[in-house]
Amino acid sequence: MKYISTRGPRGLDIRQPVDFSHALLNCLCADGGVYVPAYAEDLRPWIMYMDENTPFQSIAGSLTSALIKEEFSPIISEAIANQAFPFSPELKKLDNNLYALELFHGPTGIHKDFGLSYLAACLEHVLLMKDSSALIAAPTSGETGASIAHALRGKKRVKAILMYPKDSMRGIDDADCVWNGGNVYPVEVNGTIADCVDLSRRLYADDGAVKKYGLTLANTVNIGRLLPHTFLYMYAFSRLRKQVYSDIFYAMGSDNYGNLAAGLYAWKFSLPVKGFILDSSSTLSCDARGKCCMPDSIVPLAKRGPADPGRPSNVERLEEIFTESAAVMSGLVYPAPVSEEETAAAFRRLFEKYRYFAAPGAARAYAAALKRNGISGGEDSCLVLVAAEDPSLHANTMRLWCGEEPPKNERLIALSEKMKPAKKIESNIDSLIKIADEISHL
C-alpha cells in the first residue's frame, strides 16, 4: 500500500505517493498535511477467513502482510505482530445486541498501547533494514509516557525523550531510562503541559534537528500509530461473524477521533459495518437535519497551518474520507449531543443492567447510541461499545455515579504513583536540543 498527504489539489491527484517505511520515519509531510492510505485495499479474503479462534496476533500479522506486502514479507509481518502484541483486545458480550470492545488490556490500561507497541515494532524492523536509528520527543502528563516506555522496551534503534510538566512524572521504571541502558529519557520541564507541547512543536519545526536526530512521532500524526487500530475492528468482527447476523454499529467517545478514523479505514478495507456513533463536539456535530457535519471544514486547507506535532488531530483525515465520498458523512457517521447528566445516566444503565463499569468515554458513547436509537436500536442491529480505557483509571468518577468503584487493577497501581525526576530542564528549546545530542551519542 502507498500513502499520500491530505494536502494537495482535490480532484487532480498529483500528490506523490510514498511507501509505508517513508511515512513511518518521515511522518510530517513537507506540505503540512498528514499521510493517509492512497487507495482502499479489499481485505475481504482475510476478514472472512478469520473467526473466534483466530488469535489477535495472527489477525494483526495477516493484515500487516496484506496491507504492507510490498515491503514486509509474511514472515516479517508475523514477527512484527508477535513482538507488538503479547496482549489482546477482548470482546465482552453484555446481551444479544450489545457488546463491549475492550482496548485496555495492554500494559498501561489504555487503547494507545496497541498503536504504540505496533509502531515501535515496525520502527525497529525498518531501522534495522536501513541500518539507522530514530528519536521520539513526546509531551506527556499521564499514561502515554508509560505506554511509550513499555513499547520501546528491548528496542535497539529507537529512543524517546518524555517531557513531563512539573510534579507530574509517574509510571516509569528506572530500568527503562537511557542512563540505565533503557530507551527513554524522562525529563521534568519547569512548566505546564502546554510548555511541553510547545517544546515539541519547536523541535519538530527545526528541519535540521529532524534530520540530525532522525526525529519521528509516536502520536497519531504518524500513520504507523493509527494503522493497527483498524485491526481492532477486524478482531471484533471475527468474534461477531458467527454470532450476529444483523447490522453492526460501533459507538465511541469523541475524545479520540483516531479510533473513528481507524474504523472508517477498516470500512474502506471492506469491513462489514453499518455505522459509527459518537457524542458530538464543536468539531464533528449534527446539522439541522441531524446529519453529520464538520463546521471547521469551511476553512480551506491552504489557509491552515501545518499538522501540529504536539497536538495530533485526525480531523484532516476524516475530511479526506468525507471529501472522497460525501455520502459517508451522512450515511455512516452519526453524532449525537450528550450532556454530563446523560453520560452519568448511561453509565448507571450499563451498571444496573449488566454490572458493567464503563469509563467516561464509553459511557458517553453509550449515551450517544441511546439518543440515536432509531438508527442502531432494535433486534435487527448490534451495538459494539469501544471501551478505550481501564475503568479503574476513573474510579472516583464512577463512585460518584453509582456509589461503587470498579475492581482495582493491580498492574496499574504503580503507574499512578508520582516519581521524583532524575532530570530537570527549563522550558527552552536549547535544553531539549542538549538532551537530543546526549541521546544521539549513547
Coordinates of C-alpha atoms in Angstrom, one line a residue:
M1 CA 0.0 0.0 0.0
K2 CA 1.1 3.6 -0.8
Y3 CA 0.4 6.7 1.2
I4 CA -0.3 10.3 0.2
S5 CA -0.6 13.6 2.0
T6 CA -4.0 15.1 2.8
R7 CA -2.9 18.3 1.3
G8 CA -2.9 18.9 -2.5
P9 CA -5.4 19.8 -5.3
R10 CA -8.7 18.0 -4.9
G11 CA -9.7 16.0 -8.0
L12 CA -6.2 16.2 -9.5
D13 CA -4.3 13.6 -7.6
I14 CA -0.8 14.8 -8.2
R15 CA 0.1 14.1 -4.6
Q16 CA 3.3 12.0 -4.5
P17 CA 2.7 8.5 -3.0
V18 CA 5.2 7.1 -0.6
D19 CA 6.0 3.7 0.9
F20 CA 4.9 2.8 4.4
S21 CA 8.5 3.0 5.6
H22 CA 8.8 6.6 4.4
A23 CA 5.5 7.6 6.1
L24 CA 6.7 5.9 9.3
L25 CA 10.0 7.6 9.5
N26 CA 9.1 11.0 7.9
C27 CA 5.6 11.3 9.3
L28 CA 5.5 15.1 8.9
C29 CA 4.6 15.8 5.3
A30 CA 6.5 18.7 3.7
D31 CA 3.2 20.3 2.6
G32 CA 1.9 20.4 6.1
G33 CA -0.6 17.5 5.8
V34 CA -0.7 14.0 7.3
Y35 CA -0.4 10.7 5.5
V36 CA -3.4 8.7 4.5
P37 CA -3.8 5.4 2.5
A38 CA -3.6 6.3 -1.2
Y39 CA -6.3 3.7 -2.1
A40 CA -8.6 1.2 -0.4
E41 CA -7.4 -2.4 -0.1
D42 CA -10.0 -5.1 -0.4
L43 CA -9.3 -7.3 2.7
R44 CA -12.4 -9.5 2.4
P45 CA -10.5 -12.7 1.8
W46 CA -8.6 -12.2 5.1
I47 CA -11.6 -10.8 7.0
M48 CA -13.9 -13.7 6.1
Y49 CA -11.2 -16.3 6.9
M50 CA -10.9 -15.1 10.5
D51 CA -13.1 -16.4 13.2
E52 CA -13.4 -16.5 17.0
N53 CA -10.5 -19.0 17.2
T54 CA -8.1 -16.7 15.4
P55 CA -5.7 -15.0 17.9
F56 CA -5.3 -11.3 17.7
Q57 CA -1.6 -11.7 16.9
S58 CA -2.5 -13.8 13.8
I59 CA -5.1 -11.2 12.7
A60 CA -2.5 -8.4 13.0
G61 CA 0.2 -10.4 11.2
S62 CA -2.1 -11.4 8.3
L63 CA -3.4 -7.8 7.9
T64 CA 0.1 -6.3 8.1
S65 CA 1.1 -8.7 5.3
A66 CA -1.9 -7.8 3.2
L67 CA -1.5 -4.0 3.7
I68 CA 2.3 -3.7 3.5
K69 CA 3.1 -6.7 1.2
E70 CA 5.4 -4.6 -1.0
E71 CA 7.7 -4.0 1.9
F72 CA 7.1 -6.7 4.6
S73 CA 7.2 -10.4 3.8
P74 CA 4.6 -12.6 5.5
I75 CA 7.3 -13.9 7.9
I76 CA 8.4 -10.3 8.8
S77 CA 4.7 -9.3 9.2
E78 CA 4.1 -12.2 11.6
A79 CA 7.2 -11.4 13.6
I80 CA 6.2 -7.7 13.9
A81 CA 2.7 -8.7 15.2
N82 CA 4.1 -11.3 17.6
Q83 CA 6.6 -8.8 19.0
A84 CA 4.0 -6.0 19.2
F85 CA 1.1 -7.9 20.8
P86 CA 1.8 -10.1 23.8
F87 CA -1.7 -8.7 24.8
S88 CA -5.0 -8.6 23.0
P89 CA -8.3 -6.8 22.9
E90 CA -11.3 -8.5 24.4
L91 CA -14.9 -8.5 23.1
K92 CA -17.3 -8.8 26.0
K93 CA -21.0 -9.8 25.4
L94 CA -23.5 -7.8 27.5
D95 CA -26.6 -9.1 25.8
N96 CA -27.6 -10.4 22.3
N97 CA -27.4 -7.0 20.8
L98 CA -24.8 -5.2 22.9
Y99 CA -21.1 -5.9 23.2
A100 CA -18.1 -4.0 24.6
L101 CA -14.8 -4.0 22.6
E102 CA -12.3 -3.6 25.4
L103 CA -9.0 -2.0 24.4
F104 CA -7.5 -1.6 27.8
H105 CA -5.9 -5.0 28.4
G106 CA -2.4 -3.8 27.4
P107 CA 0.4 -2.9 29.9
T108 CA -0.9 0.6 30.8
G109 CA -4.6 0.2 30.6
I110 CA -5.2 2.5 27.6
H111 CA -6.0 1.9 23.9
K112 CA -2.8 3.6 22.9
D113 CA -0.9 0.5 24.0
F114 CA -1.9 -1.1 20.7
G115 CA -0.8 1.7 18.4
L116 CA 2.4 2.4 20.3
S117 CA 3.5 -1.2 20.5
Y118 CA 2.9 -1.8 16.8
L119 CA 4.6 1.5 15.9
A120 CA 7.7 0.6 17.9
A121 CA 7.9 -2.9 16.4
C122 CA 7.6 -1.5 12.8
L123 CA 10.2 1.2 13.5
E124 CA 12.6 -1.4 14.9
H125 CA 12.3 -3.5 11.7
V126 CA 12.5 -0.6 9.2
L127 CA 15.5 1.0 11.0
L128 CA 17.3 -2.4 11.1
M129 CA 16.9 -2.7 7.4
K130 CA 18.2 0.8 6.9
D131 CA 20.9 0.5 9.5
S132 CA 19.7 3.7 11.1
S133 CA 18.1 5.0 14.3
A134 CA 15.2 7.2 15.3
L135 CA 14.3 9.5 18.2
I136 CA 10.9 10.4 19.5
A137 CA 10.1 13.5 21.6
A138 CA 6.7 13.3 23.3
P139 CA 5.0 15.6 25.8
T140 CA 3.0 13.6 28.4
S141 CA 1.4 14.0 31.8
G142 CA -0.4 10.7 32.0
E143 CA -0.3 7.1 30.9
T144 CA 1.1 7.8 27.5
G145 CA 4.7 8.1 28.8
A146 CA 4.5 4.7 30.5
S147 CA 2.9 3.2 27.3
I148 CA 5.8 4.5 25.2
A149 CA 8.3 3.2 27.7
H150 CA 6.7 -0.3 27.5
A151 CA 6.5 -0.2 23.7
L152 CA 10.3 0.7 23.4
R153 CA 11.5 -1.8 25.9
G154 CA 14.2 -4.0 24.4
K155 CA 14.4 -2.0 21.2
K156 CA 17.9 -1.3 19.9
R157 CA 17.3 1.5 17.4
V158 CA 14.5 3.8 18.8
K159 CA 14.7 6.1 21.8
A160 CA 12.4 8.7 23.3
I161 CA 12.5 11.9 25.3
L162 CA 9.5 12.1 27.5
M163 CA 8.6 15.6 28.6
Y164 CA 6.6 15.9 31.8
P165 CA 5.2 19.1 33.3
K166 CA 6.3 19.9 36.8
D167 CA 5.3 17.4 39.5
S168 CA 3.5 15.0 37.1
M169 CA 6.1 12.3 36.3
R170 CA 4.9 8.8 37.0
G171 CA 4.8 5.2 35.7
I172 CA 8.4 5.0 34.5
D173 CA 10.6 2.0 35.5
D174 CA 14.3 3.0 36.3
A175 CA 15.4 0.1 34.1
D176 CA 13.8 1.8 31.1
C177 CA 15.8 5.0 31.4
V178 CA 18.7 5.6 29.0
W179 CA 21.2 6.1 31.8
N180 CA 20.4 2.6 32.9
G181 CA 20.7 1.1 29.4
G182 CA 17.0 1.6 28.5
N183 CA 15.3 3.6 25.8
V184 CA 13.5 6.6 27.4
Y185 CA 14.8 9.8 28.8
P186 CA 12.1 11.1 31.2
V187 CA 12.6 14.7 32.0
E188 CA 10.6 17.2 34.1
V189 CA 10.1 20.5 32.3
N190 CA 9.8 23.6 34.6
G191 CA 6.4 24.5 33.3
T192 CA 3.0 23.2 32.3
I193 CA 1.9 20.6 29.8
A194 CA 1.4 23.5 27.3
D195 CA 5.0 24.3 27.7
C196 CA 6.0 20.7 27.0
V197 CA 3.8 20.7 23.9
D198 CA 5.3 24.0 22.7
L199 CA 8.8 22.5 23.1
S200 CA 7.8 19.6 21.0
R201 CA 6.4 21.8 18.3
R202 CA 9.6 23.9 18.2
L203 CA 11.8 20.8 18.0
Y204 CA 9.9 19.3 15.1
A205 CA 9.7 22.6 13.3
D206 CA 13.5 22.6 13.0
D207 CA 14.2 20.7 9.8
G208 CA 17.9 20.5 10.7
A209 CA 17.1 18.8 14.1
V210 CA 14.6 16.4 12.5
K211 CA 17.3 15.2 10.1
K212 CA 20.2 15.2 12.5
Y213 CA 18.4 13.1 15.2
G214 CA 16.1 11.1 13.0
L215 CA 13.1 12.5 14.7
T216 CA 9.7 10.8 14.2
L217 CA 6.4 11.0 16.1
A218 CA 4.7 8.5 18.4
N219 CA 1.3 10.1 18.3
T220 CA -1.4 9.6 15.6
V221 CA 0.2 12.1 13.2
N222 CA 2.2 9.0 12.4
I223 CA 0.2 6.6 10.2
G224 CA 2.1 3.8 11.8
R225 CA 0.5 4.5 15.1
L226 CA -3.0 4.7 13.6
L227 CA -3.0 1.8 11.2
P228 CA -3.1 -1.0 13.8
H229 CA -6.3 0.4 15.3
T230 CA -8.0 -0.9 12.1
F231 CA -7.0 -4.4 13.2
L232 CA -9.1 -3.9 16.4
Y233 CA -12.3 -3.7 14.4
M234 CA -11.3 -6.7 12.3
Y235 CA -10.8 -8.6 15.6
A236 CA -14.3 -7.6 16.8
F237 CA -15.9 -8.8 13.6
S238 CA -14.0 -12.1 13.8
R239 CA -15.8 -12.7 17.1
L240 CA -19.2 -11.5 15.9
R241 CA -19.5 -13.0 12.5
K242 CA -20.8 -16.4 13.7
Q243 CA -23.0 -14.9 16.4
V244 CA -24.5 -11.8 14.9
Y245 CA -26.5 -11.7 11.7
S246 CA -27.7 -8.1 11.9
D247 CA -26.3 -4.7 11.2
I248 CA -23.2 -3.8 13.3
F249 CA -22.7 -0.3 14.7
Y250 CA -19.7 0.9 16.8
A251 CA -20.1 3.6 19.4
M252 CA -17.1 5.6 20.7
G253 CA -16.2 8.7 22.6
S254 CA -15.4 11.9 20.7
D255 CA -12.2 12.4 22.8
N256 CA -10.3 10.4 20.2
Y257 CA -11.0 10.8 16.5
G258 CA -8.2 8.4 15.8
N259 CA -10.5 5.5 16.7
L260 CA -13.1 6.9 14.3
A261 CA -10.6 7.4 11.5
A262 CA -9.3 3.8 12.0
G263 CA -12.9 2.5 12.0
L264 CA -13.5 4.3 8.7
Y265 CA -10.3 2.9 7.2
A266 CA -11.4 -0.6 8.3
W267 CA -14.7 0.1 6.4
K268 CA -12.8 1.2 3.3
F269 CA -10.8 -2.1 3.6
S270 CA -14.2 -3.9 3.3
L271 CA -15.0 -4.5 7.0
P272 CA -18.8 -5.2 7.3
V273 CA -20.1 -2.3 9.4
K274 CA -23.3 -0.2 9.3
G275 CA -22.2 2.9 11.1
F276 CA -20.2 4.7 13.8
I277 CA -21.9 6.6 16.6
L278 CA -20.2 9.1 18.9
D279 CA -21.0 12.1 21.1
S280 CA -20.9 15.3 19.1
S281 CA -18.4 18.2 19.6
S282 CA -17.7 21.5 18.1
T283 CA -15.5 19.7 15.6
L284 CA -17.9 17.0 14.5
S285 CA -21.7 17.5 15.1
C286 CA -25.1 17.4 13.6
D287 CA -26.8 19.9 11.2
A288 CA -30.4 21.0 11.5
R289 CA -31.5 17.7 9.8
G290 CA -29.5 15.5 12.2
K291 CA -26.8 14.8 9.6
C292 CA -23.1 14.7 10.4
C293 CA -21.2 17.9 9.6
M294 CA -17.7 19.3 10.3
P295 CA -18.1 23.1 10.6
D296 CA -14.3 23.7 10.6
S297 CA -14.1 22.2 7.1
I298 CA -15.2 25.5 5.5
V299 CA -11.6 26.7 6.1
P300 CA -9.6 25.7 3.0
L301 CA -6.5 23.5 3.7
A302 CA -4.3 26.1 2.0
K303 CA -5.3 28.6 4.7
R304 CA -4.5 26.3 7.6
G305 CA -1.2 25.8 9.4
P306 CA 0.7 22.5 9.1
A307 CA -0.2 19.4 11.1
D308 CA 0.6 20.0 14.8
P309 CA 3.3 17.5 16.0
G310 CA 2.5 18.4 19.6
R311 CA -1.3 18.1 19.5
P312 CA -2.3 15.4 17.0
S313 CA -5.7 15.7 15.2
N314 CA -7.3 13.2 12.9
V315 CA -9.9 15.7 11.7
E316 CA -8.0 16.2 8.4
R317 CA -8.0 12.5 7.8
L318 CA -11.8 12.5 8.4
E319 CA -12.2 15.3 6.0
E320 CA -10.2 13.4 3.4
I321 CA -12.6 10.4 3.7
F322 CA -15.7 12.6 3.6
T323 CA -14.4 14.6 0.6
E324 CA -13.7 11.4 -1.2
S325 CA -17.1 10.0 -0.5
A326 CA -19.6 12.7 0.6
A327 CA -22.3 10.1 1.4
V328 CA -20.1 8.7 4.1
M329 CA -20.7 11.7 6.3
S330 CA -24.4 11.3 6.4
G331 CA -24.7 7.6 5.9
L332 CA -22.0 6.1 8.2
V333 CA -21.2 8.6 11.0
Y334 CA -23.9 9.5 13.5
P335 CA -23.0 12.1 16.1
A336 CA -25.4 13.0 19.0
P337 CA -25.2 15.8 21.6
V338 CA -24.6 14.3 25.0
S339 CA -24.7 16.1 28.4
E340 CA -22.8 15.2 31.6
E341 CA -26.1 14.1 33.1
E342 CA -26.9 11.9 30.1
T343 CA -23.4 10.4 30.4
A344 CA -23.9 9.5 34.1
A345 CA -27.4 8.1 33.3
A346 CA -26.0 5.9 30.5
F347 CA -23.2 4.7 32.9
R348 CA -25.8 3.8 35.5
R349 CA -27.9 1.9 33.0
L350 CA -24.9 -0.2 32.0
F351 CA -24.0 -0.8 35.6
E352 CA -27.5 -1.6 36.9
K353 CA -28.5 -3.8 33.9
Y354 CA -25.2 -5.6 33.2
R355 CA -22.9 -4.7 36.2
Y356 CA -20.6 -3.2 33.7
F357 CA -18.2 -0.4 34.6
A358 CA -17.8 1.9 31.6
A359 CA -15.1 4.6 31.6
P360 CA -16.4 8.1 30.8
G361 CA -15.6 7.8 27.1
A362 CA -17.5 4.5 26.7
A363 CA -20.4 5.9 28.8
R364 CA -20.7 9.0 26.5
A365 CA -20.6 6.6 23.5
Y366 CA -23.5 4.6 25.0
A367 CA -25.4 7.8 25.8
A368 CA -25.0 8.9 22.1
A369 CA -26.2 5.5 21.0
L370 CA -29.3 5.7 23.1
K371 CA -30.1 9.1 21.5
R372 CA -29.6 7.5 18.1
N373 CA -31.7 4.5 19.0
G374 CA -33.7 5.0 15.8
I375 CA -30.6 4.1 13.9
S376 CA -28.9 1.5 16.0
G377 CA -31.7 0.1 18.2
G378 CA -33.9 -2.9 17.7
E379 CA -33.4 -6.6 17.1
D380 CA -32.0 -6.1 13.6
S381 CA -28.9 -4.3 14.8
C382 CA -25.9 -4.9 17.1
L383 CA -24.1 -2.2 19.0
V384 CA -20.4 -2.5 20.0
L385 CA -19.1 0.0 22.6
V386 CA -15.5 0.9 22.1
A387 CA -14.1 0.9 25.7
A388 CA -10.7 2.7 25.3
E389 CA -9.6 2.9 29.0
D390 CA -9.5 0.7 32.0
P391 CA -12.4 1.8 34.2
S392 CA -10.1 1.7 37.3
L393 CA -8.4 4.8 35.9
H394 CA -11.7 6.7 36.6
A395 CA -12.6 5.1 40.0
N396 CA -13.5 8.4 41.7
T397 CA -15.9 9.4 38.9
M398 CA -17.7 6.0 39.0
R399 CA -18.1 6.2 42.8
L400 CA -19.9 9.5 42.3
W401 CA -22.1 8.0 39.6
C402 CA -23.1 4.7 41.2
G403 CA -21.7 4.6 44.7
E404 CA -19.2 1.8 43.8
E405 CA -15.7 1.6 42.4
P406 CA -14.6 -0.8 39.7
P407 CA -12.2 -3.6 40.8
K408 CA -8.6 -2.3 41.2
N409 CA -6.2 -3.3 38.5
E410 CA -3.0 -4.1 40.5
R411 CA -1.0 -3.9 37.3
L412 CA -1.8 -0.2 37.0
I413 CA -1.4 0.9 40.6
A414 CA 2.3 1.5 40.3
L415 CA 1.7 3.6 37.2
S416 CA -0.3 6.1 39.2
E417 CA 2.4 6.8 41.8
K418 CA 4.3 10.0 41.3
M419 CA 8.1 9.9 40.9
K420 CA 11.0 12.1 41.7
P421 CA 12.5 13.2 38.4
A422 CA 16.2 12.3 37.9
K423 CA 16.5 15.0 35.2
K424 CA 15.0 18.5 35.1
I425 CA 15.2 21.2 32.4
E426 CA 13.9 24.7 31.9
S427 CA 11.2 25.3 29.3
N428 CA 13.5 26.3 26.5
I429 CA 14.5 24.6 23.2
D430 CA 18.2 24.7 23.9
S431 CA 17.8 22.4 26.9
L432 CA 15.8 19.9 24.8
I433 CA 18.4 20.0 22.0
K434 CA 21.1 19.3 24.5
I435 CA 19.2 16.1 25.6
A436 CA 18.8 15.1 22.0
D437 CA 22.5 15.5 21.5
E438 CA 23.2 13.4 24.6
I439 CA 21.0 10.6 23.5
S440 CA 22.4 10.6 20.0
H441 CA 25.9 9.7 21.4
L442 CA 24.7 6.9 23.6

